[in-house]
Coordinates of C-alpha atoms in Angstrom, one line a residue:
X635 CA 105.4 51.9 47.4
X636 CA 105.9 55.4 47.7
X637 CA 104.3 59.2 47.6
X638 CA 104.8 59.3 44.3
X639 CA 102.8 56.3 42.9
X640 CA 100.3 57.2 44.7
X641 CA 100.5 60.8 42.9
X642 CA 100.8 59.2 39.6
X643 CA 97.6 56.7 40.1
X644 CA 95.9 59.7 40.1
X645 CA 95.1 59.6 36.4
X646 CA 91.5 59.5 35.2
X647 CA 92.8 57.3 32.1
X648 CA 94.6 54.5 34.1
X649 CA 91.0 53.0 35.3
X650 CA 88.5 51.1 33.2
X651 CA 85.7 52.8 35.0
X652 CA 84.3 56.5 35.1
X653 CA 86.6 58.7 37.9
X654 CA 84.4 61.1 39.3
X655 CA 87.8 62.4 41.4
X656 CA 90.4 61.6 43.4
X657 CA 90.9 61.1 47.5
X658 CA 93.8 59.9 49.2
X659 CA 92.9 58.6 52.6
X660 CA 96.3 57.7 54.5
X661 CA 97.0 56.0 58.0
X662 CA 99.9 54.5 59.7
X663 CA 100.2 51.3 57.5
X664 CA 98.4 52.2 54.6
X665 CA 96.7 54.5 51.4
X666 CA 93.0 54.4 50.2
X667 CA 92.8 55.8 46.9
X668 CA 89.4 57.1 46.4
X669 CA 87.7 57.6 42.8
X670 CA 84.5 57.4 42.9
X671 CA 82.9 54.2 42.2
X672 CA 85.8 52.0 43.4
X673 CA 88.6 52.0 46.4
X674 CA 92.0 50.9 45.7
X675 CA 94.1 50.2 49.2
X676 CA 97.9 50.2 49.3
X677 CA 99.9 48.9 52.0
X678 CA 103.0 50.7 53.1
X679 CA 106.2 48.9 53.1
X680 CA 106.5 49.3 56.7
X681 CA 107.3 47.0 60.1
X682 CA 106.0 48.1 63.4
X683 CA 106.6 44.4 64.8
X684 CA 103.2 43.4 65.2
X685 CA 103.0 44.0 61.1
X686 CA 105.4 43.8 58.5
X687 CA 104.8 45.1 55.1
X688 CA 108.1 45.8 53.9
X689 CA 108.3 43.1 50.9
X690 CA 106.6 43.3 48.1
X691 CA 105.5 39.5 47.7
X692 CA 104.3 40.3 52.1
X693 CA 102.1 43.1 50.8
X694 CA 100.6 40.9 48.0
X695 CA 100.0 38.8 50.7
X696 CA 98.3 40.5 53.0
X697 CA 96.5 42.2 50.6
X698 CA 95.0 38.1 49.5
X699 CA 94.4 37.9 53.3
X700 CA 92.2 41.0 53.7
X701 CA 90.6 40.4 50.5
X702 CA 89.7 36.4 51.9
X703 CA 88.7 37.7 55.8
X704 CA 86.8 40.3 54.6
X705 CA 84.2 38.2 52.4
X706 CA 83.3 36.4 55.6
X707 CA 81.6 39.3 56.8
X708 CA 80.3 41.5 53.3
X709 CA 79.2 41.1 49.8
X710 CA 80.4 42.5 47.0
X711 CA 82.6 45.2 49.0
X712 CA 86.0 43.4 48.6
X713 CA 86.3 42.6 45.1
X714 CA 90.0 41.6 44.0
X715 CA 93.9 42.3 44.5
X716 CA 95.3 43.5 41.5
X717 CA 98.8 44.0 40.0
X718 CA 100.6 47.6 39.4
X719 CA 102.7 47.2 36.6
X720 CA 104.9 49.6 34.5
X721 CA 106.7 52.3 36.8
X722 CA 106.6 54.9 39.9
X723 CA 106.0 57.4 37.0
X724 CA 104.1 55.3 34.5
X725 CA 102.0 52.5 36.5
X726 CA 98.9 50.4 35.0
X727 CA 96.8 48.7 36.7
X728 CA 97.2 45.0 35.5
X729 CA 98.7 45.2 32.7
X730 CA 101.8 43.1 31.4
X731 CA 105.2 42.6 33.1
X732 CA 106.3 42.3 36.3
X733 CA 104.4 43.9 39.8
X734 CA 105.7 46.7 41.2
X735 CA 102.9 47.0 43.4
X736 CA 99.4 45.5 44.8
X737 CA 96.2 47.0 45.0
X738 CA 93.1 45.6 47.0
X739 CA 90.0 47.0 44.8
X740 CA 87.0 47.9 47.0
X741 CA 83.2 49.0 45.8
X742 CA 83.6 52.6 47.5
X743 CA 81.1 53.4 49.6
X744 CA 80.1 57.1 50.9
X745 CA 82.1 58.1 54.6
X746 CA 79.1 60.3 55.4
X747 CA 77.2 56.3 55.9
X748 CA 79.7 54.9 59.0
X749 CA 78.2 54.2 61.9
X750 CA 80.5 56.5 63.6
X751 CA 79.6 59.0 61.7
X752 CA 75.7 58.6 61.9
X753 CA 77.0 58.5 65.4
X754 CA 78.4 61.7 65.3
X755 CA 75.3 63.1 63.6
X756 CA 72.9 61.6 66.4
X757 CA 71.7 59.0 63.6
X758 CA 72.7 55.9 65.2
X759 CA 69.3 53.9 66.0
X760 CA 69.0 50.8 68.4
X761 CA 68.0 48.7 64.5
X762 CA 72.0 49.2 63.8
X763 CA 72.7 47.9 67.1
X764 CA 70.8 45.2 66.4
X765 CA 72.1 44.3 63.2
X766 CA 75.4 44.5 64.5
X767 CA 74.6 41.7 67.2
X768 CA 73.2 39.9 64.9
X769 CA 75.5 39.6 61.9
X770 CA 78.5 39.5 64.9
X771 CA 76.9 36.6 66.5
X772 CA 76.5 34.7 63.3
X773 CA 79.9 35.0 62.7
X774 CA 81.2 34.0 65.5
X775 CA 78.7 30.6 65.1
X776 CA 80.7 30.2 62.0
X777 CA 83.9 31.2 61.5
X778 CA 86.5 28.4 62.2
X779 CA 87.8 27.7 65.7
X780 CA 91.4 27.6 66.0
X781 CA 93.1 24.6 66.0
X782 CA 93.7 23.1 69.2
X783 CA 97.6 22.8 68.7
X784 CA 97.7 26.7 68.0
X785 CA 98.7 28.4 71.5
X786 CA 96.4 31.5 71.2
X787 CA 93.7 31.6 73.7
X788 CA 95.9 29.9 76.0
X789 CA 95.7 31.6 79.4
X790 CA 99.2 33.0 79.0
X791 CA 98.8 34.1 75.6
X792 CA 95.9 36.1 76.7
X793 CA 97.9 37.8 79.7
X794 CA 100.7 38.3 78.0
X795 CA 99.5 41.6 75.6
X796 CA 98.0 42.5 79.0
X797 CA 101.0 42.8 81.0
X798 CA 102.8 44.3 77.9
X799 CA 100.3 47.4 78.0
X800 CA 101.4 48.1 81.6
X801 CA 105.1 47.9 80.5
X802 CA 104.8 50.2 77.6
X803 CA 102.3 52.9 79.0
X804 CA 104.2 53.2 82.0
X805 CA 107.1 55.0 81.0
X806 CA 105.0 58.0 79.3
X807 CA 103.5 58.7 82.8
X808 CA 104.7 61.2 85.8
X809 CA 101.7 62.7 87.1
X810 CA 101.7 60.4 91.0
X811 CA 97.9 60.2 90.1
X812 CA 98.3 58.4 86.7
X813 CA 101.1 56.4 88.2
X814 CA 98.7 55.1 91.2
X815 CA 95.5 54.5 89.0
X816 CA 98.1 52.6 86.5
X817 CA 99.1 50.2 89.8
X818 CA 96.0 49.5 90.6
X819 CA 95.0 48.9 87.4
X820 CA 97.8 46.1 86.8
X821 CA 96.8 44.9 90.3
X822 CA 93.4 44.1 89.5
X823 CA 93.9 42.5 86.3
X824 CA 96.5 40.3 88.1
X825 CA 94.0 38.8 90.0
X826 CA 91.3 38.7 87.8
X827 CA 93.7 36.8 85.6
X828 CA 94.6 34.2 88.6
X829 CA 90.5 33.9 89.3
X830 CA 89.4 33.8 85.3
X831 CA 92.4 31.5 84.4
X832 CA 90.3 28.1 84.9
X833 CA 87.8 29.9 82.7
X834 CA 90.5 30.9 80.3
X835 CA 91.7 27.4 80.1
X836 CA 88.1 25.7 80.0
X837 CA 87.2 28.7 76.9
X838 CA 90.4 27.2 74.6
X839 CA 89.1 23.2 75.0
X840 CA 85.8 24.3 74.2
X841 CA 86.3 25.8 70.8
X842 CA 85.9 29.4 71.7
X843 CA 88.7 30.7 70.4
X844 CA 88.3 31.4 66.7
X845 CA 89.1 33.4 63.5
X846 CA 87.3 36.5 64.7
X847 CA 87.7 39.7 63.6
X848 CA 89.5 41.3 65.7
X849 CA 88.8 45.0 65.2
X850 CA 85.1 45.9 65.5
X851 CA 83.8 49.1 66.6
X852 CA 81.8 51.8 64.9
X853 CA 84.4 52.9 62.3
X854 CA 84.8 49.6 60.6
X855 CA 81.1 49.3 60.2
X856 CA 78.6 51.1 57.5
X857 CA 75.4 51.3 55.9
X858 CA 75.2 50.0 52.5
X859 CA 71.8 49.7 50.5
X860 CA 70.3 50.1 53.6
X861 CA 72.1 47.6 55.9
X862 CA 74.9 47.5 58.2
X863 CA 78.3 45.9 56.4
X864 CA 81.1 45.3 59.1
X865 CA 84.7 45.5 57.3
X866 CA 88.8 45.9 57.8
X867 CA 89.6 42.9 60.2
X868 CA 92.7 42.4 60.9
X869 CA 94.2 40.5 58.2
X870 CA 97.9 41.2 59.0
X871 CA 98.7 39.1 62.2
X872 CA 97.1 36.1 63.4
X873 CA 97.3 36.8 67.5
X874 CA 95.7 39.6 67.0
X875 CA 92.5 37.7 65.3
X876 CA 92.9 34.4 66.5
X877 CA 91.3 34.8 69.4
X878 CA 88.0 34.6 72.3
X879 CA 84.9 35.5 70.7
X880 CA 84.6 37.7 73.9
X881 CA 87.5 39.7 73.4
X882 CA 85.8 40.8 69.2
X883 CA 82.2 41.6 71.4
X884 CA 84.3 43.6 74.4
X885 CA 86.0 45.7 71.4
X886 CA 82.6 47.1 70.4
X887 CA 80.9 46.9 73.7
X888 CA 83.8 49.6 75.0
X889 CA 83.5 51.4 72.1
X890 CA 80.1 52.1 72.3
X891 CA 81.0 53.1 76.1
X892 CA 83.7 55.2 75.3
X893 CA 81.4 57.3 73.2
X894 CA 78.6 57.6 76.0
X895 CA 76.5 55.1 74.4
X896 CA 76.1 52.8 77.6
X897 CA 72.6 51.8 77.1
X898 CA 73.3 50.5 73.7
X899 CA 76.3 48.7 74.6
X900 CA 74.3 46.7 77.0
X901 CA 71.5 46.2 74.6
X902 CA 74.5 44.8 72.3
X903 CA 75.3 42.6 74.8
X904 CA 72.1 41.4 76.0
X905 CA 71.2 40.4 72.4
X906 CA 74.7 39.0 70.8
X907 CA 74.2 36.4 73.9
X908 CA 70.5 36.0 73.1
X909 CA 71.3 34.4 69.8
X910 CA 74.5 32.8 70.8
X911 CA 73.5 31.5 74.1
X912 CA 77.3 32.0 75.2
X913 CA 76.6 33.0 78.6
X914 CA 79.3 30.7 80.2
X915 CA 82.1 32.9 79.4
X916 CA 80.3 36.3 80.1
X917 CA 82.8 36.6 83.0
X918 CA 85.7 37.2 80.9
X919 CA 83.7 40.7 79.4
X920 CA 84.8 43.1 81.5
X921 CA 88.0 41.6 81.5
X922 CA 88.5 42.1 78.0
X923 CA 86.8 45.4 77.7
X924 CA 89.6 46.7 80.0
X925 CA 91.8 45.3 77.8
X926 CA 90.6 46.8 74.7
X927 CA 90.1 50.2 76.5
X928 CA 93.7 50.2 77.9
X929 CA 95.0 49.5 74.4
X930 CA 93.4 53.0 73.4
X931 CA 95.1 54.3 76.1
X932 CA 98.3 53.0 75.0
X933 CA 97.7 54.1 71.5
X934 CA 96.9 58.0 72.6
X935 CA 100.1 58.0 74.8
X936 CA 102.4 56.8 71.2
X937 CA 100.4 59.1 69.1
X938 CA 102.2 61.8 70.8
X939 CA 105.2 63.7 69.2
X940 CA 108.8 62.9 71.0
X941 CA 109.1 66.8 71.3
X942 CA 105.4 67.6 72.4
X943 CA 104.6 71.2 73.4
X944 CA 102.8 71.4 76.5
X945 CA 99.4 71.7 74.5
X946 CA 99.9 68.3 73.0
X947 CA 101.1 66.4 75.9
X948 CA 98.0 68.0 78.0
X949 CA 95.7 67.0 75.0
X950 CA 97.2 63.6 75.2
X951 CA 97.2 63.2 78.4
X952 CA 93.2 64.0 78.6
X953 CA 92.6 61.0 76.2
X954 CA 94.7 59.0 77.8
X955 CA 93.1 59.5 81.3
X956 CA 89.9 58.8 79.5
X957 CA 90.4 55.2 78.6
X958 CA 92.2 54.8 81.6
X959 CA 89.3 55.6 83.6
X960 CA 86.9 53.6 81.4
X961 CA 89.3 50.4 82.3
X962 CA 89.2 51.5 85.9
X963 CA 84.9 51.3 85.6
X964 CA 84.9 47.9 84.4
X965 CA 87.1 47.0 87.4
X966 CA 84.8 48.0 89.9
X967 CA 82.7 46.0 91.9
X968 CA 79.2 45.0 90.3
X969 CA 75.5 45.3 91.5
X970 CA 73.5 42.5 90.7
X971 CA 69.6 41.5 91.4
X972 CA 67.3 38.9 89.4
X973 CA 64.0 40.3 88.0
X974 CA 61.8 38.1 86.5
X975 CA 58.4 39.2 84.8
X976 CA 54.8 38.1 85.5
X977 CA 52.4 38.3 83.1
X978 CA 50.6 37.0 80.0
X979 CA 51.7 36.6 76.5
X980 CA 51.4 40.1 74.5
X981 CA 51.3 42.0 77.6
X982 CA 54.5 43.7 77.1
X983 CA 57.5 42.0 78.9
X984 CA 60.0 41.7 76.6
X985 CA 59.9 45.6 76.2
X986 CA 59.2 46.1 80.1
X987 CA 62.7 43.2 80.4
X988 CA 65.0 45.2 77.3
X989 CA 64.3 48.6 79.6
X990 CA 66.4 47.0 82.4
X991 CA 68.6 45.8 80.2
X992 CA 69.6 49.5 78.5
X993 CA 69.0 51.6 81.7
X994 CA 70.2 49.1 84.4
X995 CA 72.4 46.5 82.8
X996 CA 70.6 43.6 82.9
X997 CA 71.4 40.8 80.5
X998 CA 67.6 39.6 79.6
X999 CA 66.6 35.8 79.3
X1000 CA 63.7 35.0 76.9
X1001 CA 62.0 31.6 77.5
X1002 CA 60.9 32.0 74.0
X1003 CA 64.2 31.6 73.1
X1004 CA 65.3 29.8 75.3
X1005 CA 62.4 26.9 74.9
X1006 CA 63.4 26.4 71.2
X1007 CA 67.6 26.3 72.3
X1008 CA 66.5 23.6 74.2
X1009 CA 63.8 21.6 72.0
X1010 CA 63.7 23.3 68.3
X1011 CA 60.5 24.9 66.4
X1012 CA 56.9 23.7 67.6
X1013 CA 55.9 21.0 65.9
X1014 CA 52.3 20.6 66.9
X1015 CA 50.6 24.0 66.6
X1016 CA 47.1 23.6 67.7
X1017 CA 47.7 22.1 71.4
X1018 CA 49.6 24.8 73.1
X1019 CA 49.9 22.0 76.0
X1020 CA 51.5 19.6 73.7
X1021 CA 55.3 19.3 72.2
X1022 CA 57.7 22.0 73.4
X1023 CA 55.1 23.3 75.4
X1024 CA 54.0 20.1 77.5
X1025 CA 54.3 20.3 81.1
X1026 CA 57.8 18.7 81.2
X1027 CA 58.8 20.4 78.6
X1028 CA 58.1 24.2 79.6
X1029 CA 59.7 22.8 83.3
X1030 CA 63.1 22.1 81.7
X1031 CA 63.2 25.7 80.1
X1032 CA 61.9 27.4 84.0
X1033 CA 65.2 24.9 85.2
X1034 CA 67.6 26.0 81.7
X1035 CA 66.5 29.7 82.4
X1036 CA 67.2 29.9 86.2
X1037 CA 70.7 27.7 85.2
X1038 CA 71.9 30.4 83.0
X1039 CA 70.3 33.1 85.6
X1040 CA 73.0 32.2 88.2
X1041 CA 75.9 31.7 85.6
X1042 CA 75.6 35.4 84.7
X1043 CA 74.7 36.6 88.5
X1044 CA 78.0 34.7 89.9
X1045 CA 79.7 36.6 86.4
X1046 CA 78.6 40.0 88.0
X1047 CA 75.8 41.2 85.9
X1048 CA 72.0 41.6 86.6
X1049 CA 69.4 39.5 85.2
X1050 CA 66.1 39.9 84.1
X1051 CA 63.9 36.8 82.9
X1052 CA 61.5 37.3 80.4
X1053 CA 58.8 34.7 80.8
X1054 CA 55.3 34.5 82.0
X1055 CA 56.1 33.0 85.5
X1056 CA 52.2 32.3 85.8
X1057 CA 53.1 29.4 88.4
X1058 CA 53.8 30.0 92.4
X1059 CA 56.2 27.0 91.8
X1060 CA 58.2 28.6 88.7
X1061 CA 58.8 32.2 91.1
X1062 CA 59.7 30.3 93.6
X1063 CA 62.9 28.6 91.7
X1064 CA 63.7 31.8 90.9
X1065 CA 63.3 33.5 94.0
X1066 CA 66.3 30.4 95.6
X1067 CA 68.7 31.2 92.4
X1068 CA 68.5 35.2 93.8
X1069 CA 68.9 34.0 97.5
X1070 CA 71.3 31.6 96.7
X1071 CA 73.2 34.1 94.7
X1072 CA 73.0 36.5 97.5
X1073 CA 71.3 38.8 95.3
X1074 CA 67.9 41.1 95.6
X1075 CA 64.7 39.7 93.9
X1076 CA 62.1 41.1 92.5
X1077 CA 58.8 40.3 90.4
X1078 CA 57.5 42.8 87.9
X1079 CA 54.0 42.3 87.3
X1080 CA 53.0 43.4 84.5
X1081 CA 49.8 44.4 83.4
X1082 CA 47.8 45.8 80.1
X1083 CA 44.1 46.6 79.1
X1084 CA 43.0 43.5 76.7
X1085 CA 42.9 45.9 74.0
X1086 CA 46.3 46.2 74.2
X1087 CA 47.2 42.9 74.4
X1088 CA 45.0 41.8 71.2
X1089 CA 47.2 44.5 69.5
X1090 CA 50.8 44.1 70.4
X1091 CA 49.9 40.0 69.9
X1092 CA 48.9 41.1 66.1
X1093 CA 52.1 42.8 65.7
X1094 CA 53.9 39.8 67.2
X1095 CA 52.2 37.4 64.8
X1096 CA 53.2 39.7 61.8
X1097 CA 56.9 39.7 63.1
X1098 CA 58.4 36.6 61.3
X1099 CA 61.6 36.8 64.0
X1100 CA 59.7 36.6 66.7
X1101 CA 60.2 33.6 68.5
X1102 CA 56.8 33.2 70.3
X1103 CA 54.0 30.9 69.3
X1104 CA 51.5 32.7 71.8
X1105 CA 48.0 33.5 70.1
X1106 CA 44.7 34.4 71.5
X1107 CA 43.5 30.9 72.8
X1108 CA 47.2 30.3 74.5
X1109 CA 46.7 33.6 76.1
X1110 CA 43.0 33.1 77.4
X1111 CA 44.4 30.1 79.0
X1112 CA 46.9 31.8 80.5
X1113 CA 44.9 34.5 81.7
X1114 CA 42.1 31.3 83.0
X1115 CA 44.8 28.7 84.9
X1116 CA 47.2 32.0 86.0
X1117 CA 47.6 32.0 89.9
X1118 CA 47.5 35.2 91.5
X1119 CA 51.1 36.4 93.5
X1120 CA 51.2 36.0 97.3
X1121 CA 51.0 38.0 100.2
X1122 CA 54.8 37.8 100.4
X1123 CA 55.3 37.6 96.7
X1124 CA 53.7 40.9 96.5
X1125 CA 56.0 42.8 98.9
X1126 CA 58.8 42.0 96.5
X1127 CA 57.0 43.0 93.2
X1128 CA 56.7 46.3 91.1
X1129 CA 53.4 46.6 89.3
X1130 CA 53.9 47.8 85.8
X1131 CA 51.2 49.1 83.2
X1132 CA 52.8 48.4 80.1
X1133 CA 50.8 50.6 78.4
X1134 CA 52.0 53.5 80.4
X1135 CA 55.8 54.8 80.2
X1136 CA 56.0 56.1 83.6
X1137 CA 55.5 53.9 85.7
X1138 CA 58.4 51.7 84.3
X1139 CA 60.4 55.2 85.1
X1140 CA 59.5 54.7 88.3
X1141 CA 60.5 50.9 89.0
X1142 CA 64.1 51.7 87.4
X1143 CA 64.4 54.4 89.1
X1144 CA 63.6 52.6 92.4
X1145 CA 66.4 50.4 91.4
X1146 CA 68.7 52.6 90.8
X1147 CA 67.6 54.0 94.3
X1148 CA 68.2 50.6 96.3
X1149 CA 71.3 49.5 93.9
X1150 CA 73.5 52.7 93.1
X1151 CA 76.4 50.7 91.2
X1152 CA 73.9 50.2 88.3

């Protein structure tokens, strides 16, 4: 594979397909020829150890691989590998004779619609974010867990690429600053390793590792006919894919850190776990977020020329020290509390519970969600006491939700529990998993004029993925068998008009007063 093919590809009449132009698009192992209507990637014959490309029955390979991974995850995008016959100077695509070449043929889609690039423009909406969890989580339900005999996900397999970014950043670094926050660094993850390696161990028994994708973050993910399309996984070494569904979430997660977007990495977070329910290994997040920033790191430092002028290595050095610092954040340590909401249905908690979640944090519970986990779909729709909402029945999902609320506090994070908590018995459950946790408490009450409630229930109702079965006679019971917080209840809640924006301003704000770590 060489410059010159890809010069000689360049002609309109090779293609069986209208060529509106050509783009070459080239990185370290590979060339996108652009045309138009279709994409044609070339791997370079190269070996960088973790990949090698350099024969050509390897790069027909790979180019199979990327062609079957990809499907997993789009529709129509990957389409086939073909065959370049003829020469360097005369290629054809298929034709007869012997390969000297592989293509992978993509649909082409335009640059200007990647999320980093909406990103860029300040067109990235909380709906991508969304679709991202969603699609990411669904994968991750489904894609194959790695055999058992296979050692990655082992605890030592994990640590290993970890220990190997110390060793190969280290030498690029003189600055006594670098060198100290590098230490400490390598310090911490030693003994987050020695703490999380139970966790580790108990992850690989349990299925979680699997055939992830290995590379997701905003550049491998665009808009086409109007939804998000995740693409390029890593197709050309199994480690680097075979591996903790944590570690593929982490990779975006940092990502969207790294480019300020904080509040929508949490909201990623909060809702990838919502719909896998994968909250025993949230621990390992920040584990593998450092990872995944520190790789960056690495990356930045090799990017820079053996004979760099002080310009370079200064510009090097900035990026460097930026992902080093963003590993050094997820190091520190955490402030947690447990909200939990009080209110009817409709009256605006789940908005009032993803608020904390963006601004503060939180990872939100949803007994809506959490009720059908437990128990399915409703099957008896006109006795709202009855079925997965009988008194045993909404106990168990109070007892599932405070479960899962200490889970992620003893993991680090704060939790807020979206559910009516209408009951002095159910507040105080949760109140003991907050003082048991050693962490602050607090009850948002939540309140909104009936008119508003009739309204936002209507919208719920016309929402076909919303999980609640609430309607108006479920809520004037509510509102009829609710009982009022106490005295000392009270001193620990936040009243919140839904209705009004400011005075949830005000409780997160109060937070962020009491708990400065959020």
């Amino acid at each position: 594979m060489s410059q010159s093919l890809i010069a000689a590809l360049q002609n309109p009449a090779l293609y069986p397909h209208p060529v509106e132009g050509f783009q070459v698009i080239e990185t370290h192992i590979s060339w996108v020829l652009l045309t138009g209507p279709y994409a044609y990637k070339f791997k370079k014959p190269v070996n960088f150890g973790f990949l090698d490309f350099t024969s050509l029955d390897a790069r027909k390979h790979f180019c199979g691989e990327e062609l079957r991974l990809n499907q997993r995850l789009t529709r129509d995008l990957y389409l086939e590998v073909l065959p370049i016959t003829g020469n360097a100077e005369a290629p054809q695509l298929g034709g007869d004779g012997p390969a000297i070449e592989y293509a992978l043929k993509m649909r082409q889609f335009p640059q200007s619609e990647l999320l980093s690039t909406l990103q860029a423009n300040g067109e990235l909406t909380t709906a991508h974010i969304d679709e991202m969890a969603a699609q990411i989580a669904q994968f991750h339900l489904s894609t194959p867990k790695v055999p058992a005999d296979n050692s990655a996900g082992t605890p030592d397999s994990v640590m290993a690429p970890v220990r190997q970014n110390f060793e190969q950043i280290r030498p690029f670094l003189n600055d006594k600053a670098d060198l100290q926050q590098l230490e400490a660094l390598q310090a911490w993850a030693e003994t987050s390793f020695e703490r999380l390696k139970p966790l580790f161990a108990q992850r690989k028994a349990d299925g979680f590792i699997r055939e992830c994708h290995g590379d997701i973050h905003l550049g491998n993910a665009t808009v086409i006919n109007g939804k998000v399309v995740i693409f390029d996984c890593i197709e050309f070494n199994e480690p680097f894919r075979f591996t903790d569904v944590y570690a593929d979430t982490g990779f975006l997660a940092m990502d969207l850190e790294d480019r300020g977007l904080k509040s929508l990495a949490r909201r990623f977070v909060s809702q990838y776990l919502e719909l896998t329910g994968d909250y025993s290994g949230l621990e390992l997040l920040n584990f593998y977020k450092a990872y995944r920033a520190l790789v960056r790191a690495k990356v930045a430092l090799f990017s820079m020329p053996a004979e760099a002028d002080p310009v370079q290595r200064a510009t090097t050095l900035c990026q460097y020290r930026n992902y080093a610092n963003l590993a050094e954040s997820y190091s520190t340590i955490p402030s947690r509390f447990l909200a939990i909401t009080h209110g009817v249905s409709a009256v605006g908690k789940s908005h009032v519970a993803m608020r904390l979640v963006e601004a503060l944090g939180a990872i939100r519970l949803r007994s809506d969600v959490e009720r059908k986990r437990l128990f399915g779909e409703q099957q008896v729709p006109n006795d709202p006491k009855a079925g997965i909402y009988s008194s045993d029945a909404s106990s168990a999902t109070y007892a599932r939700l405070h479960e899962i609320a200490d889970v992620i506090l003893h993991a680090g994070f704060p939790v807020v529990i979206d559910a009516t908590y209408l009951k002095h018995e159910q507040r105080d459950a949760a109140a003991k998993v907050a003082e048991g946790t050693g962490a602050p408490f607090l009850i948002l009450d939540c309140e909104a004029p009936q008119a508003v409630i009739e309204s936002r229930l209507a919208q719920r109702q016309a929402d076909q993925n919303d999980p609640s079965d609430a309607n108006l006679a479920v809520i004037a019971a509510q509102q009829a068998s609710r009982e009022a917080l106490s005295p000392a209840e009270i001193l620990c809640s936040k009243r919140v008009q839904t209705n009004e924006s400011g005075t949830l301003d005000v409780v997160v704000a109060q937070i962020r007063q009491r708990l400065p770590g959020l």
